Short mmCIF file of C-alpha atoms and ligand atoms in Angstrom, two decimals:
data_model
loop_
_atom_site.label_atom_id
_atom_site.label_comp_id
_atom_site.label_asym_id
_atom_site.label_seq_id
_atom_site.Cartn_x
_atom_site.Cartn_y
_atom_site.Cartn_z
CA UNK A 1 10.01 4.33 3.65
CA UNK A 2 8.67 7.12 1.43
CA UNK A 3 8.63 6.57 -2.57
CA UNK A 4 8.21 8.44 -5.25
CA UNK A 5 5.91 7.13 -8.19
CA UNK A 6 4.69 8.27 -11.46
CA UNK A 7 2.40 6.81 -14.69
CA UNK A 8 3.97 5.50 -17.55
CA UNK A 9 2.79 4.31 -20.71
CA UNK A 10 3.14 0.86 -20.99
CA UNK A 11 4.56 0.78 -24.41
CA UNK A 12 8.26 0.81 -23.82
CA UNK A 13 8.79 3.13 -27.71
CA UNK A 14 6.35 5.33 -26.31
CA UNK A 15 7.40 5.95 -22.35
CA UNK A 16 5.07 8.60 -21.85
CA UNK A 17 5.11 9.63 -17.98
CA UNK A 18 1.77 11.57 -16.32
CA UNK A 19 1.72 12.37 -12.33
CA UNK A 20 0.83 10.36 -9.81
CA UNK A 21 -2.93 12.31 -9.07
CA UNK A 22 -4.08 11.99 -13.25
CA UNK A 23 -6.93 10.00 -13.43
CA UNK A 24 -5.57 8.73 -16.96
CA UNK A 25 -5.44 5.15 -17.88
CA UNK A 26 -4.51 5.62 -21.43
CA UNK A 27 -1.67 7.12 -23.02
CA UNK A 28 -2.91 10.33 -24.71
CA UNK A 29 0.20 9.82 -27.21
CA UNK A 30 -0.55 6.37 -27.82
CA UNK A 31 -3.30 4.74 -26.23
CA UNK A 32 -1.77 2.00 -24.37
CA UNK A 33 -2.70 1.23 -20.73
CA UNK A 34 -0.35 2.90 -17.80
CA UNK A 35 1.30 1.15 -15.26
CA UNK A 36 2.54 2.82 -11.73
CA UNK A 37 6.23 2.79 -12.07
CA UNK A 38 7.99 3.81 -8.50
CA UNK A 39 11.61 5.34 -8.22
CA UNK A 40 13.18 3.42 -5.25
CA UNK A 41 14.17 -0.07 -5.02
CA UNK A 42 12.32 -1.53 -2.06
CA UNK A 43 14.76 -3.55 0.18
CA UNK A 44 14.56 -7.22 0.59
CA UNK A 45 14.80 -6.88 4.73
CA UNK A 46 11.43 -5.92 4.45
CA UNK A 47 9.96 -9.34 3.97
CA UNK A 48 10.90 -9.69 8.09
CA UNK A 49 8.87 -6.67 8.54
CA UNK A 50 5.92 -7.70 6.33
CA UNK A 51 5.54 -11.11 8.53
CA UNK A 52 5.55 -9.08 11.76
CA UNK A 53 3.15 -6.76 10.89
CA UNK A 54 0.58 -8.95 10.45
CA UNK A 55 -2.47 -8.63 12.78
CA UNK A 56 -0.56 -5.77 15.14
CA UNK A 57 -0.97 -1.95 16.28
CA UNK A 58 -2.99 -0.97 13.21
CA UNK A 59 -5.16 -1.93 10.79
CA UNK A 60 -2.58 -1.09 8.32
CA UNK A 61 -0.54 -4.06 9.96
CA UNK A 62 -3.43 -6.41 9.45
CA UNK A 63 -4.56 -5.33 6.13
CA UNK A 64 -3.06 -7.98 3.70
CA UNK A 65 -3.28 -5.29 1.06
CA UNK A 66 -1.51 -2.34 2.78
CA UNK A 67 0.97 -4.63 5.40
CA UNK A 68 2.91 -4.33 1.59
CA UNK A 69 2.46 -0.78 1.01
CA UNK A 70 6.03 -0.25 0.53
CA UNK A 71 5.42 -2.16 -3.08
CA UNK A 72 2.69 -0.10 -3.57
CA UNK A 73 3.13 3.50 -2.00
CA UNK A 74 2.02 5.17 -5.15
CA UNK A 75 0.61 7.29 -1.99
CA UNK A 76 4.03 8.61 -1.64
CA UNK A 77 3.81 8.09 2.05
CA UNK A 78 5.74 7.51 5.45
CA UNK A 79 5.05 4.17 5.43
CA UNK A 80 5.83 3.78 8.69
CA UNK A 81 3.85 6.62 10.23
CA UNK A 82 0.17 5.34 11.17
CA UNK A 83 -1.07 8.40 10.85
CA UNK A 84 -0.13 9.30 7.29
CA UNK A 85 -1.30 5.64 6.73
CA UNK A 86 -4.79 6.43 8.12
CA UNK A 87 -4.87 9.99 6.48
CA UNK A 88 -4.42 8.39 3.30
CA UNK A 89 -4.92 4.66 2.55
CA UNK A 90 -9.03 3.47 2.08
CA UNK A 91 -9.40 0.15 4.19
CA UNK A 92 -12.24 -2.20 5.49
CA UNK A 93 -10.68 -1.77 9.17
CA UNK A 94 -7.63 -3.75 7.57
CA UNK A 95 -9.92 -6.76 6.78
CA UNK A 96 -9.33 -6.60 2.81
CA UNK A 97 -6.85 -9.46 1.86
CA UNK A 98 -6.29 -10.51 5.87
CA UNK A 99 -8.04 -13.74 5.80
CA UNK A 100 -6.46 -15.09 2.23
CA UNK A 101 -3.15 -17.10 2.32
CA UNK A 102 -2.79 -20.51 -0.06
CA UNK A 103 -3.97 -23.39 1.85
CA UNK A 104 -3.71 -27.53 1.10
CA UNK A 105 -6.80 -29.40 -0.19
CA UNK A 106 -7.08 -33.15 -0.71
CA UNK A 107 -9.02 -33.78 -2.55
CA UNK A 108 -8.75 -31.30 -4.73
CA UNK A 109 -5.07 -32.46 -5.13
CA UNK A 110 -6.27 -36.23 -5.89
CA UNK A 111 -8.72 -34.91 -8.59
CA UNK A 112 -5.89 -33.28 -10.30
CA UNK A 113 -3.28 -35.64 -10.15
CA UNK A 114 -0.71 -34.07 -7.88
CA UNK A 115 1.00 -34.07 -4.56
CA UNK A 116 -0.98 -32.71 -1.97
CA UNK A 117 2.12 -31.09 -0.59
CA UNK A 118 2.57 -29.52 -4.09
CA UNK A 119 -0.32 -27.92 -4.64
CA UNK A 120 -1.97 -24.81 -2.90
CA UNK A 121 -5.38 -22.88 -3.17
CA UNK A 122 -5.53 -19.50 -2.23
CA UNK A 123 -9.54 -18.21 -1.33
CA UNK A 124 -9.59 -14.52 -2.18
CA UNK A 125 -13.40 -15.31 -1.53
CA UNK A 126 -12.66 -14.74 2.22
CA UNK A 127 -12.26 -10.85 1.27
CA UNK A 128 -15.31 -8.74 3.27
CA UNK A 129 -17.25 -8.32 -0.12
CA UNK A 130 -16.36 -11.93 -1.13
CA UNK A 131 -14.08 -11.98 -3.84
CA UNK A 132 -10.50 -10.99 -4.98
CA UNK A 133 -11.71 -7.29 -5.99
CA UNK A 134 -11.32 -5.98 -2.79
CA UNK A 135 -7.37 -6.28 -3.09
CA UNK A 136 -7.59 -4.12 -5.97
CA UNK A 137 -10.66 -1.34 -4.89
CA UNK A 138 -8.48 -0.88 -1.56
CA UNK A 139 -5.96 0.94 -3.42
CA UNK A 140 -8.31 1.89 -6.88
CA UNK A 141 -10.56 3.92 -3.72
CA UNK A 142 -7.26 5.40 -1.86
CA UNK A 143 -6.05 7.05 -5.30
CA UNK A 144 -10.03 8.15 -6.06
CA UNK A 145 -9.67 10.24 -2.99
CA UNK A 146 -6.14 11.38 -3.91
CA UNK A 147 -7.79 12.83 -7.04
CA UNK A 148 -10.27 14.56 -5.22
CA UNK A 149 -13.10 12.06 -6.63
CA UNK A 150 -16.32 11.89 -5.38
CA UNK A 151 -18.09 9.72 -7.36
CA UNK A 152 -16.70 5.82 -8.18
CA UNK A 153 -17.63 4.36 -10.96
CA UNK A 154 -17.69 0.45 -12.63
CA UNK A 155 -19.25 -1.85 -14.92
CA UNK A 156 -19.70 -5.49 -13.60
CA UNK A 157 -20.15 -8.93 -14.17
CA UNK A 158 -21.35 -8.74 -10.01
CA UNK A 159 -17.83 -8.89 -7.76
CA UNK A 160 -16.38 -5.65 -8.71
CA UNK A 161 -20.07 -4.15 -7.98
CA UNK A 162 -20.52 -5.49 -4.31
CA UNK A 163 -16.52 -4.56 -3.86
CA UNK A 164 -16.76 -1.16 -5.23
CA UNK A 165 -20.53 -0.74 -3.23
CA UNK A 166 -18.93 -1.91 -0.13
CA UNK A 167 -15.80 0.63 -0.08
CA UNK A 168 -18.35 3.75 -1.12
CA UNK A 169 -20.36 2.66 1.43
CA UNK A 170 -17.68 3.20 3.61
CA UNK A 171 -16.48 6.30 2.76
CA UNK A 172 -19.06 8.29 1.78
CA UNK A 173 -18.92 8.29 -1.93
CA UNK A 174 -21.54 7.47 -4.20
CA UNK A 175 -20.85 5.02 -6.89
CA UNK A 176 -22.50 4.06 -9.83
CA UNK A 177 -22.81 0.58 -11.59
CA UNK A 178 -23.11 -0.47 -14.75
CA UNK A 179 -24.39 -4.00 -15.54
CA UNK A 180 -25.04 -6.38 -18.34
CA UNK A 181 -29.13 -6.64 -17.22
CA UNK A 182 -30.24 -10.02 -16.75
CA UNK A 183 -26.66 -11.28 -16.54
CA UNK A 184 -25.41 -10.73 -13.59
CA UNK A 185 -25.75 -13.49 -10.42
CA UNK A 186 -28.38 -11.99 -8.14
CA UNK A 187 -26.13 -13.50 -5.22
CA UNK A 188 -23.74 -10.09 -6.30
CA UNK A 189 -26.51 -7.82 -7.34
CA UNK A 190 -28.04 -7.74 -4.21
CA UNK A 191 -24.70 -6.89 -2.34
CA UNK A 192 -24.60 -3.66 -4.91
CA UNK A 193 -28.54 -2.72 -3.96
CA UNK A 194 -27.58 -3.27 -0.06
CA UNK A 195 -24.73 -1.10 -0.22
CA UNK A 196 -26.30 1.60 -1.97
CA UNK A 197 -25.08 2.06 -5.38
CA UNK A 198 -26.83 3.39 -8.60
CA UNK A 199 -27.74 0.59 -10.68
CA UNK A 200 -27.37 1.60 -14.65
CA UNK A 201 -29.12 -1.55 -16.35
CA UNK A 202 -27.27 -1.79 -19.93
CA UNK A 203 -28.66 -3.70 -22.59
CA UNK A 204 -26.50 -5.73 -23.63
CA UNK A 205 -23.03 -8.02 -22.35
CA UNK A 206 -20.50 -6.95 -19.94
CA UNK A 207 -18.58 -5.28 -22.79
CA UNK A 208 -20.98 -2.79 -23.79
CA UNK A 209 -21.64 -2.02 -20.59
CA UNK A 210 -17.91 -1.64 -19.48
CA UNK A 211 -17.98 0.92 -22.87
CA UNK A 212 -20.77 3.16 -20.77
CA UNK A 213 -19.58 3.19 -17.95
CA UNK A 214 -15.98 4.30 -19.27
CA UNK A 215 -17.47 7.39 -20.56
CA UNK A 216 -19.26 8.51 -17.62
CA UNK A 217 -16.59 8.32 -15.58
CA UNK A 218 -14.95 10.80 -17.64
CA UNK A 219 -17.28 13.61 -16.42
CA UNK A 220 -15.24 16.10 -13.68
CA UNK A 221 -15.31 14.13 -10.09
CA UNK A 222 -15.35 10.62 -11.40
CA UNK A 223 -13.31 7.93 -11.24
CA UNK A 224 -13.56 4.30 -12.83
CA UNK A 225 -12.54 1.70 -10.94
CA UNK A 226 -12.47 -1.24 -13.26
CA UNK A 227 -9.28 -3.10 -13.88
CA UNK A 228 -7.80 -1.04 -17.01
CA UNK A 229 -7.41 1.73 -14.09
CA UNK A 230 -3.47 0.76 -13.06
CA UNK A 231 -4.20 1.78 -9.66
CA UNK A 232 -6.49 -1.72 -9.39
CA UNK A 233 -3.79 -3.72 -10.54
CA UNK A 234 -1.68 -2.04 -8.05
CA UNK A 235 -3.75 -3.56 -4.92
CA UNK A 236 -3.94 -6.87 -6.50
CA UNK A 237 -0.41 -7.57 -7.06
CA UNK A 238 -0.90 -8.49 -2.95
CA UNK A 239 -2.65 -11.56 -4.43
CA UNK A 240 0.51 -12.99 -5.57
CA UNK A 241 2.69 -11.06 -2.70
CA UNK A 242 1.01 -13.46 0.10
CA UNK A 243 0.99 -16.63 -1.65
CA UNK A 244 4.78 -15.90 -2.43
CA UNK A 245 4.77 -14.94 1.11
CA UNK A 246 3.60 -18.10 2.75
CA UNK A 247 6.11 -20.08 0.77
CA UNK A 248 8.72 -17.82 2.78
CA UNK A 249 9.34 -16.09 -0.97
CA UNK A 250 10.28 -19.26 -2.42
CA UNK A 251 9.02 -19.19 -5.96
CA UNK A 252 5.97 -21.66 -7.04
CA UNK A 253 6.59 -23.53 -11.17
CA UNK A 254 2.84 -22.10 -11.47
CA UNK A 255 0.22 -19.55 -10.47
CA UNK A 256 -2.94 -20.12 -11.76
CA UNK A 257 -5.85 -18.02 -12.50
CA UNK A 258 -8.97 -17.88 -14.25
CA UNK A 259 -9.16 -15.40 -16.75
CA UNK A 260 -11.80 -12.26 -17.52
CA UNK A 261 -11.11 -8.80 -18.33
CA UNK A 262 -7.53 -9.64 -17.21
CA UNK A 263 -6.87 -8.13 -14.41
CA UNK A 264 -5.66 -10.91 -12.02
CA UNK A 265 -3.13 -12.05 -14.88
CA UNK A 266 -1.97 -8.25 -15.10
CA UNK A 267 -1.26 -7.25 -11.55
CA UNK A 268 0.67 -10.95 -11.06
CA UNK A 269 2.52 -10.36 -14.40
CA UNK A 270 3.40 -6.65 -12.78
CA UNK A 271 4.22 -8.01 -9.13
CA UNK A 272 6.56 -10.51 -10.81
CA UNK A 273 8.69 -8.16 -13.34
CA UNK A 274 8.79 -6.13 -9.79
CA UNK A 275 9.88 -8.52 -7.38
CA UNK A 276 12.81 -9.93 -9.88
CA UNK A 277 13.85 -6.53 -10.95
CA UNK A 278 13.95 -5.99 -7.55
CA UNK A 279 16.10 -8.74 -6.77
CA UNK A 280 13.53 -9.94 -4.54
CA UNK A 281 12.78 -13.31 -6.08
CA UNK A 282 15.48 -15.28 -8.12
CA UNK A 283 13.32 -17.67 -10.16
CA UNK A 284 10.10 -16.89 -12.29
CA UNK A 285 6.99 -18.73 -11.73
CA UNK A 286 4.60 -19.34 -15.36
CA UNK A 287 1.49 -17.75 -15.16
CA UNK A 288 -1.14 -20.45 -16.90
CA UNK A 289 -4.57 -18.34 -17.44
CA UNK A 290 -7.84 -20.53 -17.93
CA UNK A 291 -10.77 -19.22 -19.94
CA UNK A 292 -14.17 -20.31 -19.98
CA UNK A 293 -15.01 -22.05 -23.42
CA UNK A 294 -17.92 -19.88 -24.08
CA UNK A 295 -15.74 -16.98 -23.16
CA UNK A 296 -12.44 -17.52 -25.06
CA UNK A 297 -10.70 -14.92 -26.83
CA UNK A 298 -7.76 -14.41 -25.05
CA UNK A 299 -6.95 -18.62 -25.59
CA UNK A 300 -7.89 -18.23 -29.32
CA UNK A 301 -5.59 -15.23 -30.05
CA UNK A 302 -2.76 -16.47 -27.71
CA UNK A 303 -2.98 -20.08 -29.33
CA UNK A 304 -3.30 -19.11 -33.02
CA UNK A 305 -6.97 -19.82 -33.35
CA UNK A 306 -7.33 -16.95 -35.58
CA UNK A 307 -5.74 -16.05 -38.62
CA UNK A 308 -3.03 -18.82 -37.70
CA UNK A 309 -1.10 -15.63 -35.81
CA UNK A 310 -0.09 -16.47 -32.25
CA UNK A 311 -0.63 -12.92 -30.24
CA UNK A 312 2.34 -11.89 -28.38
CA UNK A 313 3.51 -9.21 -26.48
CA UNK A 314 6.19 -8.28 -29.17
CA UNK A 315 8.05 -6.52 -27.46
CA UNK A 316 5.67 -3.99 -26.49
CA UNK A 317 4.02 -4.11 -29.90
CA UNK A 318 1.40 -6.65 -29.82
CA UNK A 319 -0.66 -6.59 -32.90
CA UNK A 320 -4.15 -4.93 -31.66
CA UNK A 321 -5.29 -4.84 -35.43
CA UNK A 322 -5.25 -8.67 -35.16
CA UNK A 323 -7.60 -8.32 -31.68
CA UNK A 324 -10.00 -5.72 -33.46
CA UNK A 325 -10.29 -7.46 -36.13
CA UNK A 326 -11.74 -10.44 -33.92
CA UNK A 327 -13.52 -8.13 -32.48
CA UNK A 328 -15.31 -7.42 -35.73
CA UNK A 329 -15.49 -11.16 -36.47
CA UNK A 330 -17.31 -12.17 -32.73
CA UNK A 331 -19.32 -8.85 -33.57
CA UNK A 332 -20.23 -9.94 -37.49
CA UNK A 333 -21.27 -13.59 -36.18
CA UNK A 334 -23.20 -12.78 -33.30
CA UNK A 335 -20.02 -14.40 -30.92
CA UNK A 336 -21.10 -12.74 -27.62
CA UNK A 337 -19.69 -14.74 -24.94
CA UNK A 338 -21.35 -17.41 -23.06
CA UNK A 339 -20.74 -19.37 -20.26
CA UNK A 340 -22.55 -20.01 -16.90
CA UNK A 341 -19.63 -18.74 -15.01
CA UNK A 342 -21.07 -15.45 -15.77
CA UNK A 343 -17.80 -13.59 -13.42
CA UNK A 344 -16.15 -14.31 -16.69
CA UNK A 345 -18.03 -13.59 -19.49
CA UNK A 346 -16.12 -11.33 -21.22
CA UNK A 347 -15.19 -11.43 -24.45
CA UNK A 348 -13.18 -7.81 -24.57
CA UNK A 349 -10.72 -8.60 -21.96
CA UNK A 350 -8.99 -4.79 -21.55
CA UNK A 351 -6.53 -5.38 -20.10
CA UNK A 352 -4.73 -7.78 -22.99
CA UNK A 353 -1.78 -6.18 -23.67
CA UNK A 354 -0.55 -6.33 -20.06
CA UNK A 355 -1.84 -9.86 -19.79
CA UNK A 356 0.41 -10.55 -22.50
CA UNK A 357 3.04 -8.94 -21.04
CA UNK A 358 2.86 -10.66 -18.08
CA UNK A 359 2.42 -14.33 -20.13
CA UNK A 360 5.43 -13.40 -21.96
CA UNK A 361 7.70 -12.23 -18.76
CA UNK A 362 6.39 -16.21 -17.08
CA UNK A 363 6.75 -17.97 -20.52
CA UNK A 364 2.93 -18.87 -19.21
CA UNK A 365 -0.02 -19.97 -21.25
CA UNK A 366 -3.70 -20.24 -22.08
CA UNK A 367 -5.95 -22.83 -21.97
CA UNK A 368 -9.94 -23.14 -22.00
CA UNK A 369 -12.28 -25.12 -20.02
CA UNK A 370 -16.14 -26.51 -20.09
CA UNK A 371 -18.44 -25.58 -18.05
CA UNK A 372 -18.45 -28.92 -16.79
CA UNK A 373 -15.12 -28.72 -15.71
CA UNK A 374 -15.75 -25.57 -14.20
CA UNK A 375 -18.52 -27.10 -11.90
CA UNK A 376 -16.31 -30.14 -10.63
CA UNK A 377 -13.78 -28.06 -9.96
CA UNK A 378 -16.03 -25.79 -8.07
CA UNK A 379 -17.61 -28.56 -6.09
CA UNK A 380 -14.33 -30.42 -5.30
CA UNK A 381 -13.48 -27.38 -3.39
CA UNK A 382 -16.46 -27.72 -1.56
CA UNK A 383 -15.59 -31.04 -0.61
CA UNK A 384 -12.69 -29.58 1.39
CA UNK A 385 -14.74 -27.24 3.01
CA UNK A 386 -13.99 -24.43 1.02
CA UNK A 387 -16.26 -21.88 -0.77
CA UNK A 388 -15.40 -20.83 -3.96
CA UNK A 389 -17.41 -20.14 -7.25
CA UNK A 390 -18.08 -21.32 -10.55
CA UNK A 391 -15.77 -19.31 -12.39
CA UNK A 392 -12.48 -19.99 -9.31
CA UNK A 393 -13.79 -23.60 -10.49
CA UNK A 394 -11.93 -22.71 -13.71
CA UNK A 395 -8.63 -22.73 -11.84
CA UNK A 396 -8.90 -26.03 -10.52
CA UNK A 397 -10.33 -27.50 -13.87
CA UNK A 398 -7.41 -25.99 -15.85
CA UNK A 399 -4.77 -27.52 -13.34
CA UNK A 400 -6.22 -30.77 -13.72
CA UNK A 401 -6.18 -30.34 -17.45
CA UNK A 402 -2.03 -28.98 -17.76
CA UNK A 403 -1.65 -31.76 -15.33
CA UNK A 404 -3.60 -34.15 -18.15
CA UNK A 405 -1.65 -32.92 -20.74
CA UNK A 406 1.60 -33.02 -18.87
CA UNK A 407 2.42 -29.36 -19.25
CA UNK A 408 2.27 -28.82 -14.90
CA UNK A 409 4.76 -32.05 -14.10
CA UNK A 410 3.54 -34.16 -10.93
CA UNK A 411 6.58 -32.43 -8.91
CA UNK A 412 5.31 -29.03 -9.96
CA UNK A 413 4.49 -26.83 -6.87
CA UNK A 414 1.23 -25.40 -8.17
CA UNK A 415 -0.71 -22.01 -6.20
CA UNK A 416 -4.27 -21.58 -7.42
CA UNK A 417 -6.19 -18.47 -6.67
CA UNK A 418 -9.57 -19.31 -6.11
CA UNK A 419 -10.75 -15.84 -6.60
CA UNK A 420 -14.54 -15.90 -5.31
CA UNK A 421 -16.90 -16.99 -2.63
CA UNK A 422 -20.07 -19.00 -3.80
CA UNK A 423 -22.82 -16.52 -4.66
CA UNK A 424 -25.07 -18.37 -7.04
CA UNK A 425 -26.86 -21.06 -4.21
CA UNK A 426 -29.01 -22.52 -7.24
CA UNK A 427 -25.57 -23.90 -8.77
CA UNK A 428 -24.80 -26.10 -6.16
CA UNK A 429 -28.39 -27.05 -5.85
CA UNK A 430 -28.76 -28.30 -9.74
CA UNK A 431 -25.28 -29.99 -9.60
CA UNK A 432 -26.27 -32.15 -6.68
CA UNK A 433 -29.56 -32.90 -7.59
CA UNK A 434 -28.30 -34.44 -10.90
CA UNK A 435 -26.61 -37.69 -10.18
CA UNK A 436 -24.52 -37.66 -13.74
CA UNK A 437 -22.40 -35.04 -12.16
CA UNK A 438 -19.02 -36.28 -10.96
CA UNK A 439 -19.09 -35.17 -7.43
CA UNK A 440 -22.97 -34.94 -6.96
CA UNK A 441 -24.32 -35.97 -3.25
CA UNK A 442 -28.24 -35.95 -4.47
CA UNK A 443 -30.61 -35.94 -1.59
CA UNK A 444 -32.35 -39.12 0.17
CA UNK A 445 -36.04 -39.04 0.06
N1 F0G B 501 -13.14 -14.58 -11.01
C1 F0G B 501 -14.15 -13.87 -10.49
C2 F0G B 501 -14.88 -14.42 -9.33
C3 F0G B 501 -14.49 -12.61 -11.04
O1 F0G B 501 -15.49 -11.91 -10.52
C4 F0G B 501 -13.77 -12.13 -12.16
C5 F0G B 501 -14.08 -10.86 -12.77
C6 F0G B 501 -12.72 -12.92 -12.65
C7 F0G B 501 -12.43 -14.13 -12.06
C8 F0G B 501 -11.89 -12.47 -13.80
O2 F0G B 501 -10.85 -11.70 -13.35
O3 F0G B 501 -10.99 -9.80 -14.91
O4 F0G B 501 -9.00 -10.13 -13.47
O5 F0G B 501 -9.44 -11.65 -15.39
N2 F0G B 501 -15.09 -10.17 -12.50
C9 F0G B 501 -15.33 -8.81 -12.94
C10 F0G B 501 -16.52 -8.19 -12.24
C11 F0G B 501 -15.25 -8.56 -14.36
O6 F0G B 501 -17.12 -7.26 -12.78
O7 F0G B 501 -16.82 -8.58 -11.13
P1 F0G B 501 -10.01 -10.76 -14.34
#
């Protein structure tokens, strides 16, 4: 099935359209973010076809990123022809995305208080580069080269660095990182020094360095890959497409996800307004995003903490004053964020007006969790036999919490997205040494 796609602004007053190839992620008229916006109407009998695929012929079968290209063929492509697949699509021999589907855990269900048939996890740590990014760099990478790119370019808190490292790696592109120095989990650093990338040490948090690395990837044969690029958020709407999958497209009450620059909460919010526009799903799940206390800002401006104004989508209009003007405030008061879970310690997320979007299209919300919480949850995962890190510990913390506070009823079906694979070993190590912690195992001597 071929498809014709364009960019539009996402302000629906403004509707601003670019082509497919501009490397544009703000409206020039306005400044909002773009979204990918395709023409056709992608039939429902395609489900049958996405379950077959998996695992034959071609890596484009296996891929759980491009198996759904006909939701994403901003490509414009004959989806079904291999070779116009291989001539265009960037893919980690079909391994980004193949391994993740939403899985039971026990215990993890009896720490949070529900069902274990009614809750699901979903590991996007079993990507190649070990976390969720590599959803989203599969198809940020396959535009690059559509633009003619040569260079790929990202800030990072770590994940997006080893993802982005990993696909220029593979196809011969250099790619340069920008990174908060002395903040970043050497775990992910080193995956960005073995794959080859130019390190850009910025002094200072992940938000100035996101602000660097934003300009230079204006200059003529660069591209940034970070999540305000809609062709990211194009890849990662996948996430949501294979939990909804495995529950044979029978809508969850809840997807879950921890929350950073906003990304994840953008491309579900997107793959959602799709699917039921569509007429592909019939029911909308909420989208509850958790933030790290020490990391907060989308739960304070979403929940009123600020000026008493509750920040909504509006329409299309939220009120960005309001967020610059906390901006100034966490800037005036020294407010950087802070939390161990250093994947999301961000305090800019860029992506807020489509996270709001998506919150408002789910009726969703925002809550904030300890670091403590963030640790049990981690380690209860572990306790299944799963690998996830601090900051996917957020999702299980903030289920148990809605669950606490009765907002996620104990007949709920609840999918988490666990979105990365431990890569901080001392974490584990301190928790279990320290018998106060809830699910510590401390060593016999
Ligand atoms: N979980 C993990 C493991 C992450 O690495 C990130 C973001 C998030 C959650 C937040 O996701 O931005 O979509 O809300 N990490 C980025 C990075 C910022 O540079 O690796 P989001």
């Amino acid at each position: 099935m071929k498809q014709s796609a364009h960019l539009l602004c996402i302000n629906p007053k403004c509707g601003q359209i670019y082509p497919i190839v501009s490397r544009q992620i703000k409206c020039e008229k306005c400044g909002h973010l773009l979204d990918v916006e395709y023409k056709e109407k992608p039939p429902t009998k395609l489900k049958e076809i996405f379950y077959q695929r998996r695992s034959r012929d071609s890596i484009y079968n296996e891929s759980g990123v491009w198996r759904f290209r006909e939701l994403l063929n901003f490509a414009e492509i004959e989806t079904e022809e291999l070779d116009q697949c291989s001539k265009f699509l960037v893919s980690l021999d079909g391994a980004e995305g193949r391994q993740s589907k939403p899985y039971h855990m026990s215990k993890v269900s009896n720490f949070v208080g529900i069902g274990n048939n009614n809750l699901m996890l979903q590991p996007e740590g079993y990507n190649p580069s070990g976390s969720f990014k590599d959803n989203g760099m599969a198809s940020a990478v396959t535009h690059a080269k559509m633009t003619g790119a040569k260079k790929i370019i990202c800030a990072s808190t770590g994940n997006t660095s080893a993802s982005a490292g990993m696909f220029a790696a593979n196809e011969n592109m250099e790619c340069d990182v920008y990174i908060p120095d002395g903040q970043i989990a050497p775990g992910k650093l080193s995956q960005a020094y073995q794959f080859g990338t130019q390190m850009i040490k910025v002094n200072g948090n992940f938000d100035d360095a996101f602000t660097k690395s934003l300009d230079a990837a204006n200059e003529e044969g660069s591209y940034t890959v970070n999540s305000v690029n809609p062709f990211r958020i194009e890849g990662q709407k996948t996430i949501p497409f294979r939990a909804l999958e495995f529950l044979e497209w029978e809508v969850p009450d809840w997807i879950v996800y921890p929350g950073g620059a906003l990304g994840n909460t953008s491309s579900c919010g997107k793959s959602l307004i799709e699917l039921y526009n569509w007429g592909w799903i019939k029911k909308i799940p909420k989208i509850a995003v958790i933030n790290a206390e020490g990391a907060n800002t989308l739960h304070n401006l979403y929940n009123g903490e600020f000026e008493n104004e509750e920040l909504r989508w509006n329409g299309g209009s939220p009120n960005l004053e309001l967020v610059d003007r906390y901006y100034d405030y966490m800037n005036k008061n020294n407010l950087g964020p802070k939390t161990k879970a250093t994947a999301i310690q961000i305090g800019k997320p860029a992506n807020i007006a489509k996270g709001l979007r998506a919150l408002e299209f789910t009726n969703g919300c925002v809550i904030q969790v300890s670091d403590k919480e963030m640790l049990d949850g981690m380690s209860v995962v572990g306790l299944n036999g799963f690998d996830c890190e601090m900051a996917s510990g957020a999702t299980v913390a903030g289920i148990k919490k809605l669950v606490d506070d009765e907002i996620i009823k104990n007949d709920d079906i609840v999918v988490g997205i666990l979105t990365g694979r431990q890569k901080e070993p001392l974490l584990p190590i301190d928790y279990h040494n320290d018998p106060a912690n809830k699910f510590a195992k401390p060593p016999r001597i």
